Amino acid sequence: MGPGVKQGNVQQQLKGRDFLSLHDLSSEELVYLVDLADEMKTLHKAGVTEQPLKGRTLGMLFEKPSTRTRISFETGIFQLGGTGIFLDGNDLQLGRGESISDTAKVLSGYLDGIMIRTFGHESVETLAQHATVPVINGLTDYCHPCQVLADLLTIREAKGGWSGQKLAYIGDGNNMTHSLLAGAAMTGMTISIATPEGYEPEPDVTEQAAATASVTGGCVELTTDPNKAVRQADIVYTDVWASMGQEKEQIARNRAFAGFQVNRKLFSSAKQDAIFMHCLPAHRGEEVTADIIDGSQSVVFQQAENRLHAQKALMTALMG
């Protein structure tokens, strides 16, 4: 079976599917999406316009504010020939008590796809259960799979591949950590997570990632020592210490994470050519110092741009 046939099979497998977490994908499907994002980025940079979603409409439901998710999806669907409709959860009947299941059925009659960015992951699962069009998880408190698609593209651009790379994540065991664990394990990377005690990622996510890594040649490490995690790392990644909805915990979290700042001293433990990553928005002076995030080894804005191309690949695969 030639590569074209194999790629066509993967394309057919993805068509019409939901994308709620990276665990919804096989490793083959994940690589296909990153390859497609890479191809779309190349075409975009060359000024080539393709519109595989002409006449299609994406509903974008937001219960959390957004910069990168909204703009990348809205711009992406436009560039693909379709239309994006911004839906504020407070403006819909959801804000007055209409059920998610009823909303899913109604929206399915109007739209070709739904992207939702919200708090509880169960809301996305309920939406997908009752919708008859593809549902994309733009972010929940549990995971952030769209971001990691862009991250994997960025790592491959910067490092030439994934296998054998060590990714050190420093900070909270949050939705980003969960998706990075899955993405790193599926692509054969070593991922070393350093969190304060009590802020570890969910055990079931860690266990699933470790099982996947045992097949792909990757490795999952958990520690409370950021220096151990960063030692000889190829990629150093962090995120804010208090995510949306955790603002009341900010003072307590600042104390707990005091030794987990990515600064020049910590970063020097990584490999000399290590890159720095952050999903943004960033709080300079808290989880990372300005000289690191704005330094020559930072790829955070390359990451942010790659959200557009990853989103376009995802929409094309699911809605095309």
CSV table of C-alpha atoms in Angstrom, one decimal:
chain,number,residue,atom,x,y,z
A,1,MET,CA,0.0,0.0,0.0
A,2,GLY,CA,1.5,3.3,-1.1
A,3,PRO,CA,1.8,6.4,1.1
A,4,GLY,CA,-1.0,8.2,-0.8
A,5,VAL,CA,-3.4,5.4,-0.1
A,6,LYS,CA,-2.5,5.3,3.5
A,7,GLN,CA,-2.9,9.0,3.9
A,8,GLY,CA,-6.3,8.8,2.2
A,9,ASN,CA,-7.4,6.2,4.7
A,10,VAL,CA,-6.4,8.4,7.6
A,11,GLN,CA,-8.2,11.3,6.0
A,12,GLN,CA,-11.4,9.2,5.7
A,13,GLN,CA,-11.0,8.0,9.3
A,14,LEU,CA,-11.0,11.6,10.6
A,15,LYS,CA,-13.8,13.0,8.5
A,16,GLY,CA,-16.9,13.8,10.6
A,17,ARG,CA,-15.2,12.9,13.9
A,18,ASP,CA,-15.1,14.9,17.2
A,19,PHE,CA,-11.8,16.2,18.6
A,20,LEU,CA,-12.2,16.3,22.4
A,21,SER,CA,-8.7,15.3,23.4
A,22,LEU,CA,-5.5,14.0,21.8
A,23,HIS,CA,-6.5,10.5,23.1
A,24,ASP,CA,-9.3,10.6,20.4
A,25,LEU,CA,-6.5,10.2,17.9
A,26,SER,CA,-4.2,7.4,17.0
A,27,SER,CA,-0.5,8.3,16.7
A,28,GLU,CA,-0.9,7.9,12.9
A,29,GLU,CA,-3.8,10.4,12.9
A,30,LEU,CA,-1.9,12.8,15.1
A,31,VAL,CA,1.1,12.8,12.7
A,32,TYR,CA,-1.2,13.3,9.8
A,33,LEU,CA,-2.7,16.4,11.3
A,34,VAL,CA,0.7,17.9,12.1
A,35,ASP,CA,1.8,17.1,8.5
A,36,LEU,CA,-1.3,18.7,7.1
A,37,ALA,CA,-0.8,21.8,9.3
A,38,ASP,CA,2.8,22.0,8.0
A,39,GLU,CA,1.6,21.7,4.4
A,40,MET,CA,-1.0,24.4,5.0
A,41,LYS,CA,1.5,26.7,6.5
A,42,THR,CA,3.8,26.3,3.5
A,43,LEU,CA,1.0,27.1,1.1
A,44,HIS,CA,0.0,30.1,3.2
A,45,LYS,CA,3.5,31.5,3.2
A,46,ALA,CA,3.7,31.0,-0.6
A,47,GLY,CA,0.4,32.9,-1.1
A,48,VAL,CA,-1.4,29.9,-2.3
A,49,THR,CA,-5.1,29.9,-1.5
A,50,GLU,CA,-7.1,26.7,-1.1
A,51,GLN,CA,-10.7,26.7,0.1
A,52,PRO,CA,-11.7,23.1,1.0
A,53,LEU,CA,-14.4,24.4,3.4
A,54,LYS,CA,-16.2,26.7,0.9
A,55,GLY,CA,-19.8,27.1,2.0
A,56,ARG,CA,-19.2,25.5,5.4
A,57,THR,CA,-20.0,27.2,8.7
A,58,LEU,CA,-18.3,26.8,12.1
A,59,GLY,CA,-20.0,27.9,15.3
A,60,MET,CA,-17.5,29.1,17.9
A,61,LEU,CA,-19.0,28.9,21.4
A,62,PHE,CA,-17.0,30.7,24.1
A,63,GLU,CA,-17.7,30.6,27.8
A,64,LYS,CA,-14.0,31.6,28.5
A,65,PRO,CA,-12.4,34.6,26.9
A,66,SER,CA,-9.8,34.1,24.3
A,67,THR,CA,-7.2,35.7,22.0
A,68,ARG,CA,-5.4,32.9,20.1
A,69,THR,CA,-8.3,30.4,20.0
A,70,ARG,CA,-10.8,32.8,18.7
A,71,ILE,CA,-8.7,34.5,16.1
A,72,SER,CA,-7.0,31.4,14.8
A,73,PHE,CA,-10.3,29.6,14.3
A,74,GLU,CA,-12.1,32.6,12.9
A,75,THR,CA,-9.2,33.5,10.5
A,76,GLY,CA,-8.7,29.9,9.7
A,77,ILE,CA,-12.2,29.1,8.6
A,78,PHE,CA,-12.3,32.3,6.5
A,79,GLN,CA,-9.0,31.3,4.8
A,80,LEU,CA,-10.5,27.9,4.1
A,81,GLY,CA,-13.5,29.5,2.3
A,82,GLY,CA,-16.0,29.1,5.2
A,83,THR,CA,-17.6,31.3,7.7
A,84,GLY,CA,-17.1,31.4,11.5
A,85,ILE,CA,-19.9,32.6,13.8
A,86,PHE,CA,-18.9,33.8,17.3
A,87,LEU,CA,-21.3,32.5,20.0
A,88,ASP,CA,-21.0,34.0,23.5
A,89,GLY,CA,-22.4,31.5,26.0
A,90,ASN,CA,-24.1,34.4,27.8
A,91,ASP,CA,-25.9,35.5,24.7
A,92,LEU,CA,-27.4,32.1,23.9
A,93,GLN,CA,-30.3,30.5,25.7
A,94,LEU,CA,-27.6,28.4,27.5
A,95,GLY,CA,-27.3,31.5,29.7
A,96,ARG,CA,-31.0,31.2,30.6
A,97,GLY,CA,-30.9,27.5,31.3
A,98,GLU,CA,-31.4,25.7,28.0
A,99,SER,CA,-29.7,22.4,28.2
A,100,ILE,CA,-26.4,21.6,26.4
A,101,SER,CA,-28.1,18.6,24.7
A,102,ASP,CA,-30.9,20.7,23.3
A,103,THR,CA,-28.3,23.4,22.2
A,104,ALA,CA,-26.2,20.7,20.5
A,105,LYS,CA,-29.2,19.4,18.5
A,106,VAL,CA,-30.3,22.9,17.5
A,107,LEU,CA,-26.8,24.0,16.4
A,108,SER,CA,-26.3,20.8,14.4
A,109,GLY,CA,-29.2,21.9,12.2
A,110,TYR,CA,-27.5,25.1,11.3
A,111,LEU,CA,-23.7,24.4,11.4
A,112,ASP,CA,-21.1,22.1,9.9
A,113,GLY,CA,-19.0,22.1,13.0
A,114,ILE,CA,-18.9,23.4,16.5
A,115,MET,CA,-15.8,24.6,18.4
A,116,ILE,CA,-16.3,25.2,22.2
A,117,ARG,CA,-14.0,26.8,24.7
A,118,THR,CA,-15.3,26.3,28.2
A,119,PHE,CA,-14.6,25.3,31.8
A,120,GLY,CA,-15.9,21.8,32.6
A,121,HIS,CA,-14.8,19.0,30.2
A,122,GLU,CA,-18.1,17.2,30.8
A,123,SER,CA,-19.9,20.1,28.9
A,124,VAL,CA,-17.8,19.3,25.8
A,125,GLU,CA,-18.5,15.6,26.1
A,126,THR,CA,-22.3,16.3,26.4
A,127,LEU,CA,-22.2,18.6,23.5
A,128,ALA,CA,-20.4,16.0,21.3
A,129,GLN,CA,-22.8,13.2,22.5
A,130,HIS,CA,-25.8,15.1,21.2
A,131,ALA,CA,-24.4,17.0,18.2
A,132,THR,CA,-24.5,15.4,14.7
A,133,VAL,CA,-21.6,17.6,13.4
A,134,PRO,CA,-18.0,17.5,14.5
A,135,VAL,CA,-17.2,19.1,17.9
A,136,ILE,CA,-13.8,20.5,18.6
A,137,ASN,CA,-12.5,21.2,22.1
A,138,GLY,CA,-11.0,24.6,22.0
A,139,LEU,CA,-10.0,24.3,25.7
A,140,THR,CA,-11.4,22.9,28.9
A,141,ASP,CA,-10.1,22.9,32.4
A,142,TYR,CA,-9.1,19.2,31.7
A,143,CYS,CA,-7.1,19.5,28.5
A,144,HIS,CA,-6.0,21.8,25.6
A,145,PRO,CA,-5.5,19.6,22.6
A,146,CYS,CA,-5.6,22.3,19.9
A,147,GLN,CA,-2.6,24.1,21.6
A,148,VAL,CA,-0.5,20.9,21.6
A,149,LEU,CA,-1.1,20.3,17.9
A,150,ALA,CA,0.5,23.7,17.3
A,151,ASP,CA,3.2,22.8,19.8
A,152,LEU,CA,4.2,19.6,18.1
A,153,LEU,CA,4.5,21.4,14.8
A,154,THR,CA,6.7,24.1,16.5
A,155,ILE,CA,8.9,21.4,18.1
A,156,ARG,CA,9.4,19.6,14.8
A,157,GLU,CA,10.2,22.9,13.0
A,158,ALA,CA,12.8,23.8,15.7
A,159,LYS,CA,14.2,20.4,16.4
A,160,GLY,CA,13.7,18.5,13.2
A,161,GLY,CA,11.6,15.8,14.9
A,162,TRP,CA,10.2,14.4,18.1
A,163,SER,CA,11.8,11.1,18.8
A,164,GLY,CA,14.6,11.3,21.5
A,165,GLN,CA,13.7,14.9,22.5
A,166,LYS,CA,13.3,15.7,26.1
A,167,LEU,CA,10.5,18.2,27.0
A,168,ALA,CA,10.6,19.6,30.5
A,169,TYR,CA,7.3,21.1,31.8
A,170,ILE,CA,7.6,23.3,34.9
A,171,GLY,CA,4.6,24.5,36.8
A,172,ASP,CA,1.0,23.5,37.4
A,173,GLY,CA,-0.4,20.1,36.5
A,174,ASN,CA,-3.2,21.7,34.5
A,175,ASN,CA,-4.9,21.2,31.2
A,176,MET,CA,-1.7,22.1,29.3
A,177,THR,CA,0.2,19.5,31.3
A,178,HIS,CA,-2.5,16.8,30.5
A,179,SER,CA,-2.3,17.5,26.7
A,180,LEU,CA,1.5,17.8,26.6
A,181,LEU,CA,1.7,14.4,28.4
A,182,ALA,CA,-0.5,12.8,25.7
A,183,GLY,CA,1.3,14.6,22.8
A,184,ALA,CA,4.8,13.8,24.0
A,185,ALA,CA,4.0,10.2,24.7
A,186,MET,CA,2.3,9.7,21.3
A,187,THR,CA,5.4,11.1,19.5
A,188,GLY,CA,8.1,9.2,21.4
A,189,MET,CA,9.4,12.1,23.4
A,190,THR,CA,10.6,12.1,27.0
A,191,ILE,CA,8.5,14.4,29.1
A,192,SER,CA,9.6,15.4,32.6
A,193,ILE,CA,7.0,17.2,34.6
A,194,ALA,CA,8.0,19.3,37.7
A,195,THR,CA,5.2,20.5,39.9
A,196,PRO,CA,4.9,21.5,43.6
A,197,GLU,CA,3.4,18.8,45.8
A,198,GLY,CA,-0.3,18.9,45.5
A,199,TYR,CA,-0.3,20.3,42.0
A,200,GLU,CA,0.5,17.1,40.0
A,201,PRO,CA,-1.4,16.2,36.9
A,202,GLU,CA,-4.3,13.8,37.2
A,203,PRO,CA,-3.1,10.2,37.8
A,204,ASP,CA,-5.2,8.7,35.1
A,205,VAL,CA,-3.7,11.0,32.5
A,206,THR,CA,-0.1,10.2,33.7
A,207,GLU,CA,-0.8,6.5,33.6
A,208,GLN,CA,-2.3,6.6,30.1
A,209,ALA,CA,0.7,8.7,28.9
A,210,ALA,CA,3.1,6.2,30.4
A,211,ALA,CA,1.4,3.3,28.8
A,212,THR,CA,1.5,5.0,25.4
A,213,ALA,CA,5.2,6.0,25.9
A,214,SER,CA,6.1,2.4,26.5
A,215,VAL,CA,5.0,1.6,23.0
A,216,THR,CA,6.4,4.7,21.2
A,217,GLY,CA,9.8,4.7,22.9
A,218,GLY,CA,9.0,7.8,24.9
A,219,CYS,CA,9.2,8.2,28.7
A,220,VAL,CA,7.2,10.0,31.4
A,221,GLU,CA,8.8,11.4,34.5
A,222,LEU,CA,7.2,13.2,37.5
A,223,THR,CA,9.2,15.2,40.0
A,224,THR,CA,8.9,18.1,42.4
A,225,ASP,CA,12.4,19.3,41.5
A,226,PRO,CA,12.4,21.7,38.5
A,227,ASN,CA,16.2,21.4,38.2
A,228,LYS,CA,16.0,17.7,37.7
A,229,ALA,CA,13.2,18.1,35.1
A,230,VAL,CA,15.1,20.8,33.1
A,231,ARG,CA,18.5,19.0,33.2
A,232,GLN,CA,19.6,18.3,29.6
A,233,ALA,CA,16.2,19.2,28.2
A,234,ASP,CA,15.7,20.1,24.6
A,235,ILE,CA,12.5,22.0,25.3
A,236,VAL,CA,11.5,23.9,28.4
A,237,TYR,CA,7.8,24.7,28.7
A,238,THR,CA,5.8,26.6,31.3
A,239,ASP,CA,2.4,28.1,31.8
A,240,VAL,CA,0.7,30.6,34.2
A,241,TRP,CA,0.5,29.5,37.8
A,242,ALA,CA,-3.2,30.5,38.1
A,243,SER,CA,-5.4,29.7,35.1
A,244,MET,CA,-8.8,31.3,34.4
A,245,GLY,CA,-11.2,30.6,37.2
A,246,GLN,CA,-8.3,30.2,39.8
A,247,GLU,CA,-7.8,33.9,40.4
A,248,LYS,CA,-8.8,33.6,44.0
A,249,GLU,CA,-5.9,31.2,44.5
A,250,GLN,CA,-3.3,33.5,43.1
A,251,ILE,CA,-1.6,34.4,46.4
A,252,ALA,CA,-1.4,30.8,47.6
A,253,ARG,CA,-0.2,29.6,44.2
A,254,ASN,CA,2.5,32.3,44.1
A,255,ARG,CA,3.8,30.9,47.4
A,256,ALA,CA,3.6,27.3,46.2
A,257,PHE,CA,5.3,27.9,42.9
A,258,ALA,CA,8.0,30.3,44.1
A,259,GLY,CA,10.8,27.9,43.2
A,260,PHE,CA,9.3,27.0,39.8
A,261,GLN,CA,10.1,30.2,37.9
A,262,VAL,CA,11.8,29.6,34.5
A,263,ASN,CA,14.7,32.0,34.8
A,264,ARG,CA,18.3,32.2,33.5
A,265,LYS,CA,19.6,30.0,36.3
A,266,LEU,CA,17.1,27.2,35.7
A,267,PHE,CA,17.2,27.4,32.0
A,268,SER,CA,21.0,27.0,32.0
A,269,SER,CA,20.5,23.4,33.1
A,270,ALA,CA,18.9,22.6,29.8
A,271,LYS,CA,20.9,21.8,26.6
A,272,GLN,CA,22.7,24.8,25.1
A,273,ASP,CA,20.4,24.8,22.1
A,274,ALA,CA,17.2,24.3,24.1
A,275,ILE,CA,14.1,26.2,23.1
A,276,PHE,CA,11.6,27.9,25.4
A,277,MET,CA,7.8,27.5,25.0
A,278,HIS,CA,4.7,29.0,26.6
A,279,CYS,CA,1.1,28.7,25.4
A,280,LEU,CA,0.4,32.4,26.4
A,281,PRO,CA,-0.7,34.6,27.8
A,282,ALA,CA,2.4,35.0,30.0
A,283,HIS,CA,3.0,36.8,33.2
A,284,ARG,CA,6.6,38.1,33.0
A,285,GLY,CA,8.2,38.1,36.4
A,286,GLU,CA,6.0,35.2,37.7
A,287,GLU,CA,6.3,31.9,35.9
A,288,VAL,CA,9.0,33.2,33.5
A,289,THR,CA,11.5,36.0,33.4
A,290,ALA,CA,11.5,38.5,30.6
A,291,ASP,CA,15.0,37.6,29.4
A,292,ILE,CA,13.9,34.0,28.8
A,293,ILE,CA,10.5,34.6,27.1
A,294,ASP,CA,11.9,37.5,25.0
A,295,GLY,CA,15.3,35.9,24.4
A,296,SER,CA,16.7,34.3,21.2
A,297,GLN,CA,15.8,30.8,22.3
A,298,SER,CA,12.1,31.5,22.8
A,299,VAL,CA,9.7,30.3,20.2
A,300,VAL,CA,6.5,31.4,21.8
A,301,PHE,CA,5.3,33.6,18.9
A,302,GLN,CA,6.1,30.9,16.4
A,303,GLN,CA,3.9,28.6,18.6
A,304,ALA,CA,1.1,31.2,18.6
A,305,GLU,CA,1.2,31.6,14.8
A,306,ASN,CA,1.1,27.8,14.4
A,307,ARG,CA,-2.2,27.8,16.1
A,308,LEU,CA,-3.7,29.1,12.9
A,309,HIS,CA,-2.2,26.4,10.7
A,310,ALA,CA,-3.1,23.6,13.2
A,311,GLN,CA,-6.6,24.8,13.5
A,312,LYS,CA,-6.9,24.9,9.7
A,313,ALA,CA,-5.7,21.3,9.4
A,314,LEU,CA,-8.1,20.2,12.1
A,315,MET,CA,-11.1,21.8,10.5
A,316,THR,CA,-10.2,20.6,7.1
A,317,ALA,CA,-9.8,17.0,8.3
A,318,LEU,CA,-13.0,16.9,10.4
A,319,MET,CA,-15.3,19.1,8.3
A,320,GLY,CA,-13.9,18.7,4.8
